[in-house]
Backbone as a printed PyTorch tensor [residue, N CA C, xyz], in Angstrom:
tensor([[[ -2.9570,   7.5370,   4.0750],
         [ -3.2240,   6.1290,   3.9180],
         [ -4.7230,   5.9400,   4.0400]],

        [[ -5.2900,   5.2010,   3.1210],
         [ -6.7220,   4.9090,   3.1320],
         [ -6.8840,   3.4300,   3.4240]],

        [[ -7.6290,   3.0690,   4.4520],
         [ -7.7590,   1.6740,   4.8110],
         [ -9.1440,   1.3600,   5.3220]],

        [[ -9.4540,   0.0930,   5.3230],
         [-10.7250,  -0.3970,   5.8360],
         [-10.4350,  -1.3190,   7.0030]],

        [[-10.8220,  -0.9010,   8.1700],
         [-10.5520,  -1.6620,   9.3860],
         [-11.5730,  -1.3010,  10.4410]],

        [[-11.9030,  -2.2400,  11.2660],
         [-12.6930,  -1.9140,  12.4380],
         [-11.8220,  -1.1220,  13.4000]],

        [[-10.5990,  -1.5690,  13.5530],
         [ -9.6380,  -0.8710,  14.4000],
         [ -8.3840,  -0.5820,  13.5910]],

        [[ -7.9300,   0.6390,  13.5850],
         [ -6.7330,   1.0030,  12.8320],
         [ -5.5440,   1.2520,  13.7560]],

        [[ -5.6460,   0.7970,  15.0120],
         [ -4.5880,   1.0670,  15.9800],
         [ -3.2000,   0.6120,  15.5300]],

        [[ -3.0350,  -0.6250,  15.0260],
         [ -1.6690,  -1.0220,  14.6130],
         [ -1.1060,  -0.1190,  13.5120]],

        [[ -1.9270,   0.2670,  12.5770],
         [ -1.4680,   1.1480,  11.4980],
         [ -1.1490,   2.5250,  12.0650]],

        [[ -1.9760,   3.0140,  12.9750],
         [ -1.7350,   4.3140,  13.5940],
         [ -0.4410,   4.2960,  14.3970]],

        [[ -0.1800,   3.2020,  15.0930],
         [  1.0700,   3.1050,  15.8560],
         [  2.2630,   3.2110,  14.9220]],

        [[  2.2060,   2.5080,  13.7840],
         [  3.2990,   2.6040,  12.8140],
         [  3.4290,   4.0140,  12.2690]],

        [[  2.3220,   4.6660,  12.0180],
         [  2.3490,   6.0420,  11.5210],
         [  2.9860,   6.9610,  12.5610]],

        [[  2.6260,   6.7730,  13.8120],
         [  3.1990,   7.5940,  14.8830],
         [  4.6990,   7.3500,  15.0200]],

        [[  5.0960,   6.0790,  14.9300],
         [  6.5250,   5.7430,  14.9980],
         [  7.2860,   6.3870,  13.8420]],

        [[  6.6890,   6.3620,  12.6540],
         [  7.3680,   6.9330,  11.4850],
         [  7.4840,   8.4560,  11.6170]],

        [[  6.4750,   9.0770,  12.1780],
         [  6.5120,  10.5150,  12.4290],
         [  7.6870,  10.8480,  13.3460]],

        [[  7.8510,  10.0600,  14.3980],
         [  8.9810,  10.2690,  15.3140],
         [ 10.3020,   9.9770,  14.6220]],

        [[ 10.3540,   8.9100,  13.8220],
         [ 11.5760,   8.5220,  13.1110],
         [ 12.0450,   9.6170,  12.1530]],

        [[ 11.1030,  10.3190,  11.5260],
         [ 11.4600,  11.3870,  10.5810],
         [ 11.5570,  12.7480,  11.2560]],

        [[ 11.5800,  12.7540,  12.5810],
         [ 11.6370,  14.0060,  13.3430],
         [ 10.5340,  14.9820,  12.9460]],

        [[  9.3530,  14.4430,  12.7100],
         [  8.1950,  15.2800,  12.4140],
         [  8.0980,  15.7680,  10.9840]],

        [[  8.9750,  15.3270,  10.1040],
         [  8.9300,  15.7890,   8.7040],
         [  7.8540,  15.0930,   7.8870]],

        [[  7.4870,  13.8730,   8.2770],
         [  6.4850,  13.1270,   7.5220],
         [  5.3880,  12.6720,   8.4840]],

        [[  4.1760,  13.1660,   8.2330],
         [  3.0220,  12.7730,   9.0350],
         [  2.0890,  11.9550,   8.1530]],

        [[  1.7230,  10.7920,   8.6210],
         [  0.8220,   9.9130,   7.8840],
         [ -0.5820,  10.0920,   8.4390]],

        [[ -1.4810,  10.5700,   7.5890],
         [ -2.8820,  10.7210,   7.9580],
         [ -3.6360,   9.4910,   7.4970]],

        [[ -4.4470,   8.9480,   8.3680],
         [ -5.1870,   7.7310,   8.0670],
         [ -6.6580,   8.0740,   7.9160]],

        [[ -7.2290,   7.6090,   6.8160],
         [ -8.6540,   7.7620,   6.5680],
         [ -9.2710,   6.3770,   6.5170]],

        [[-10.3150,   6.1640,   7.2870],
         [-10.9540,   4.8530,   7.3520],
         [-12.0940,   4.7450,   6.3420]],

        [[-12.2440,   3.5730,   5.7900],
         [-13.3690,   3.2390,   4.9280],
         [-14.3010,   2.3360,   5.7290]],

        [[-15.6070,   2.4810,   5.5590],
         [-16.5270,   1.6540,   6.3440],
         [-16.4510,   0.1590,   6.0190]],

        [[-16.0030,  -0.1760,   4.8080],
         [-15.9440,  -1.5880,   4.4290],
         [-14.8560,  -1.7950,   3.3820]],

        [[-14.4210,  -3.0400,   3.2430],
         [-13.4240,  -3.3620,   2.2280],
         [-13.9980,  -3.1120,   0.8380]],

        [[-15.2660,  -3.4400,   0.6230],
         [-15.8940,  -3.2180,  -0.6700],
         [-15.8790,  -1.7360,  -1.0410]],

        [[-16.1880,  -0.8780,  -0.0900],
         [-16.1560,   0.5610,  -0.3580],
         [-14.7300,   1.0320,  -0.6380]],

        [[-13.7650,   0.4630,   0.0580],
         [-12.3730,   0.8050,  -0.1940],
         [-11.9980,   0.4310,  -1.6240]],

        [[-12.3850,  -0.7670,  -2.0840],
         [-12.1060,  -1.1770,  -3.4630],
         [-12.7310,  -0.2070,  -4.4580]],

        [[-13.9770,   0.1850,  -4.1960],
         [-14.6620,   1.1210,  -5.0910],
         [-13.9260,   2.4620,  -5.1350]],

        [[-13.4480,   2.9180,  -4.0010],
         [-12.7230,   4.1930,  -3.9410],
         [-11.3920,   4.0950,  -4.6910]],

        [[-10.6710,   2.9910,  -4.5160],
         [ -9.4050,   2.8130,  -5.2330],
         [ -9.6560,   2.8030,  -6.7310]],

        [[-10.6720,   2.0610,  -7.1630],
         [-10.9850,   1.9980,  -8.5930],
         [-11.3960,   3.3660,  -9.1250]],

        [[-12.2310,   4.0770,  -8.3870],
         [-12.6490,   5.4180,  -8.8080],
         [-11.4590,   6.3600,  -8.9200]],

        [[-10.5970,   6.3420,  -7.8990],
         [ -9.4210,   7.2120,  -7.9130],
         [ -8.5080,   6.8870,  -9.0930]],

        [[ -8.3520,   5.6140,  -9.3950],
         [ -7.5010,   5.2070, -10.5120],
         [ -8.1220,   5.6360, -11.8460]],

        [[ -9.4280,   5.4520, -11.9920],
         [-10.1060,   5.8240, -13.2430],
         [-10.0390,   7.3230, -13.5100]],

        [[-10.1930,   8.1040, -12.4600],
         [-10.2810,   9.5560, -12.6330],
         [ -8.9560,  10.2720, -12.4190]],

        [[ -7.9520,   9.5430, -11.9340],
         [ -6.6480,  10.1440, -11.5920],
         [ -6.8170,  11.3290, -10.6560]],

        [[ -7.7830,  11.2270,  -9.7890],
         [ -8.0210,  12.3050,  -8.8370],
         [ -8.0560,  11.7370,  -7.4310]],

        [[ -7.6780,  12.5490,  -6.4940],
         [ -7.7760,  12.1900,  -5.0870],
         [ -7.0320,  10.9090,  -4.7510]],

        [[ -5.9950,  10.5780,  -5.4980],
         [ -5.2350,   9.3760,  -5.1820],
         [ -4.4800,   9.5650,  -3.8680]],

        [[ -4.5340,   8.5740,  -3.0380],
         [ -3.7880,   8.5840,  -1.7960],
         [ -2.3580,   8.1600,  -2.0760]],

        [[ -1.4560,   8.4790,  -1.1790],
         [ -0.0730,   8.0270,  -1.3150],
         [  0.0370,   6.5330,  -1.0540]],

        [[ -0.8730,   5.9990,  -0.2660],
         [ -0.8240,   4.5740,   0.0500],
         [ -2.2240,   4.0810,   0.3880]],

        [[ -2.4330,   2.8130,   0.1180],
         [ -3.6530,   2.1230,   0.5180],
         [ -3.2380,   0.9180,   1.3470]],

        [[ -3.9690,   0.6480,   2.3890],
         [ -3.7610,  -0.5440,   3.1950],
         [ -4.9150,  -1.4550,   2.8350]],

        [[ -4.6470,  -2.4110,   1.9470],
         [ -5.7400,  -3.1760,   1.3740],
         [ -5.3370,  -4.6080,   1.0820]],

        [[ -6.3080,  -5.4030,   0.8060],
         [ -6.1330,  -6.7620,   0.3340],
         [ -5.6710,  -6.6990,  -1.1260]],

        [[ -4.8130,  -7.6070,  -1.5720],
         [ -4.2930,  -7.5350,  -2.9400],
         [ -5.3120,  -7.8430,  -4.0390]],

        [[ -6.5430,  -8.1610,  -3.6880],
         [ -7.5660,  -8.4620,  -4.6830],
         [ -7.7200,  -7.3320,  -5.7050]],

        [[ -7.5080,  -6.1140,  -5.3200],
         [ -7.7100,  -4.9440,  -6.1720],
         [ -6.5300,  -4.6980,  -7.1150]],

        [[ -5.4460,  -5.4190,  -6.9680],
         [ -4.2040,  -5.1450,  -7.6980],
         [ -4.4010,  -5.0240,  -9.2070]],

        [[ -4.9740,  -6.0290,  -9.8440],
         [ -5.1110,  -6.0130, -11.3070],
         [ -5.8950,  -4.8170, -11.8010]],

        [[ -7.0090,  -4.5330, -11.1680],
         [ -7.8360,  -3.4020, -11.5680],
         [ -7.0920,  -2.0910, -11.3770]],

        [[ -6.4920,  -1.9100, -10.2190],
         [ -5.7930,  -0.6510,  -9.9260],
         [ -4.6130,  -0.4270, -10.8690]],

        [[ -3.8430,  -1.4700, -11.1370],
         [ -2.6800,  -1.3320, -12.0190],
         [ -3.1280,  -1.0380, -13.4420]],

        [[ -4.1090,  -1.7740, -13.9240],
         [ -4.6040,  -1.5740, -15.2870],
         [ -5.1040,  -0.1520, -15.4970]],

        [[ -5.6970,   0.4220, -14.4680],
         [ -6.2210,   1.7870, -14.5670],
         [ -5.1880,   2.8590, -14.2140]],

        [[ -3.9750,   2.4460, -13.8890],
         [ -2.9160,   3.4070, -13.5740],
         [ -2.9640,   3.9600, -12.1690]],

        [[ -3.5990,   3.2320, -11.2490],
         [ -3.7620,   3.7320,  -9.8990],
         [ -2.6650,   3.3650,  -8.9210]],

        [[ -1.8200,   2.3880,  -9.2640],
         [ -0.7380,   1.9890,  -8.3740],
         [  0.6000,   2.2270,  -9.0600]],

        [[  1.5560,   2.6930,  -8.3040],
         [  2.9030,   2.9650,  -8.7990],
         [  3.7300,   1.6820,  -8.8330]],

        [[  4.5180,   1.5070,  -9.8910],
         [  5.4540,   0.3940,  -9.9770],
         [  6.5730,   0.6530,  -8.9740]],

        [[  6.6670,  -0.2010,  -7.9520],
         [  7.6610,  -0.0320,  -6.8900],
         [  8.9680,  -0.7600,  -7.1690]],

        [[  9.0310,  -1.4970,  -8.2710],
         [ 10.2060,  -2.3120,  -8.5820],
         [ 11.5170,  -1.5360,  -8.5120]],

        [[ 11.6290,  -0.3740,  -9.1750],
         [ 12.9070,   0.3410,  -9.1060],
         [ 13.2770,   0.7800,  -7.6900]],

        [[ 12.2960,   1.1250,  -6.8730],
         [ 12.5720,   1.5500,  -5.4970],
         [ 13.1020,   0.3920,  -4.6630]],

        [[ 12.5260,  -0.7770,  -4.8730],
         [ 12.9750,  -1.9500,  -4.1210],
         [ 14.3710,  -2.3820,  -4.5480]],

        [[ 14.6670,  -2.3030,  -5.8380],
         [ 15.9820,  -2.7100,  -6.3270],
         [ 17.0670,  -1.7090,  -5.9450]],

        [[ 16.7480,  -0.4150,  -6.0130],
         [ 17.7440,   0.6260,  -5.7480],
         [ 17.9110,   0.9460,  -4.2720]],

        [[ 16.9540,   0.5540,  -3.4530],
         [ 16.9790,   0.8890,  -2.0230],
         [ 16.6450,  -0.3350,  -1.1800]],

        [[ 17.5400,  -1.2980,  -1.1000],
         [ 17.2220,  -2.5260,  -0.3560],
         [ 16.9330,  -2.2760,   1.1240]],

        [[ 17.3510,  -1.1240,   1.6500],
         [ 17.0670,  -0.8380,   3.0550],
         [ 15.5920,  -0.5080,   3.2920]],

        [[ 14.8430,  -0.2100,   2.2290],
         [ 13.4210,   0.0780,   2.3840],
         [ 12.6360,  -1.1520,   2.8110]],

        [[ 13.0180,  -2.2860,   2.2730],
         [ 12.3310,  -3.5300,   2.6110],
         [ 13.2590,  -4.6930,   2.3090]],

        [[ 13.3060,  -5.6430,   3.2270],
         [ 14.0790,  -6.8510,   2.9720],
         [ 13.2080,  -7.7650,   2.1240]],

        [[ 13.2340,  -7.5290,   0.8340],
         [ 12.3440,  -8.2050,  -0.0980],
         [ 12.6240,  -9.6960,  -0.1670]],

        [[ 13.8410, -10.1160,   0.1340],
         [ 14.1630, -11.5400,   0.1150],
         [ 13.5410, -12.2690,   1.3030]],

        [[ 13.0560, -11.5250,   2.2850],
         [ 12.4280, -12.1150,   3.4580],
         [ 10.9520, -12.4420,   3.2070]],

        [[ 10.4380, -12.0360,   2.0610],
         [  9.0480, -12.3030,   1.6990],
         [  9.0030, -13.6140,   0.9200]],

        [[  8.0710, -14.4730,   1.2660],
         [  7.9460, -15.7520,   0.5760],
         [  7.8870, -15.5460,  -0.9380]],

        [[  8.5990, -16.3740,  -1.6670],
         [  8.7090, -16.2420,  -3.1120],
         [  7.3450, -16.2290,  -3.7980]],

        [[  6.4490, -17.1100,  -3.3960],
         [  5.1160, -17.1470,  -4.0150],
         [  4.3770, -15.8250,  -3.7990]],

        [[  4.5150, -15.2300,  -2.6150],
         [  3.8650, -13.9400,  -2.3560],
         [  4.4950, -12.8340,  -3.1940]],

        [[  5.8320, -12.8450,  -3.2960],
         [  6.5160, -11.8310,  -4.1230],
         [  6.0810, -11.9290,  -5.5690]],

        [[  5.9780, -13.1460,  -6.0770],
         [  5.7170, -13.3330,  -7.4990],
         [  4.2500, -13.2430,  -7.8910]],

        [[  3.3460, -13.6530,  -6.9940],
         [  1.9510, -13.7720,  -7.4050],
         [  0.9690, -12.8810,  -6.6510]],

        [[  1.3410, -12.3770,  -5.5170],
         [  0.4130, -11.5620,  -4.7240],
         [  0.7370, -10.0760,  -4.8390]],

        [[  1.9990,  -9.7350,  -4.8360],
         [  2.3940,  -8.3180,  -4.8270],
         [  2.7360,  -7.7760,  -6.2040]],

        [[  2.7890,  -8.6620,  -7.1960],
         [  3.3050,  -8.2710,  -8.5090],
         [  2.3050,  -8.5730,  -9.6120]],

        [[  2.4720,  -7.8430, -10.7010],
         [  1.7060,  -8.0630, -11.9200],
         [  2.6390,  -7.8080, -13.0840]],

        [[  2.7200,  -8.7590, -13.9920],
         [  3.5850,  -8.6360, -15.1680],
         [  5.0210,  -8.2650, -14.7760]],

        [[  5.5490,  -8.9820, -13.7900],
         [  6.9310,  -8.8390, -13.3160],
         [  7.2550,  -7.4600, -12.7320]],

        [[  6.2590,  -6.7410, -12.3000],
         [  6.4650,  -5.4520, -11.6270],
         [  5.8010,  -5.5230, -10.2590]],

        [[  6.4530,  -4.9610,  -9.2600],
         [  5.9440,  -5.0030,  -7.8900],
         [  5.1360,  -3.7390,  -7.6100]],

        [[  3.9220,  -3.9410,  -7.0990],
         [  3.0340,  -2.8290,  -6.7890],
         [  2.6050,  -2.7790,  -5.3350]],

        [[  2.8120,  -3.8610,  -4.5940],
         [  2.3820,  -3.9300,  -3.2000],
         [  3.5300,  -4.3280,  -2.3010]],

        [[  3.5450,  -3.7850,  -1.1040],
         [  4.4850,  -4.1870,  -0.0670],
         [  3.6590,  -4.8960,   1.0020]],

        [[  4.0300,  -6.1040,   1.3310],
         [  3.3090,  -6.8700,   2.3450],
         [  3.7380,  -6.4590,   3.7440]],

        [[  2.8020,  -6.5050,   4.6570],
         [  3.1470,  -6.2530,   6.0560],
         [  3.6430,  -7.5160,   6.7340]],

        [[  3.2480,  -8.6560,   6.2070],
         [  3.7550,  -9.9280,   6.7010],
         [  3.7790, -10.9240,   5.5450]],

        [[  4.4870, -11.9980,   5.7290],
         [  4.5290, -12.9830,   4.6500],
         [  5.8880, -13.5480,   4.5350]]])
């Protein structure tokens, strides 16, 4: 996971919990970016070059259009529809589902709150 934060403790706690939940099969490594702007530049670069893509980014949705257009974000729609236990998508405000996490009727972001 690549993120920009002064403190990444809440994300690290979730990563540690997930490691325990999977009995050590999945370890989430967190890499910090010094700023949100640098994180956006890295996401765009990774999408343009199809290199060094992270499995996940913890970011503001501002980058969505650029990342999707360049092929940097995976369409999560089939995963959400086929695996409702992954996320209670109906618990997310409709406006956020339709306009913040999605582009052209495809979901690319999972919100941590909303």
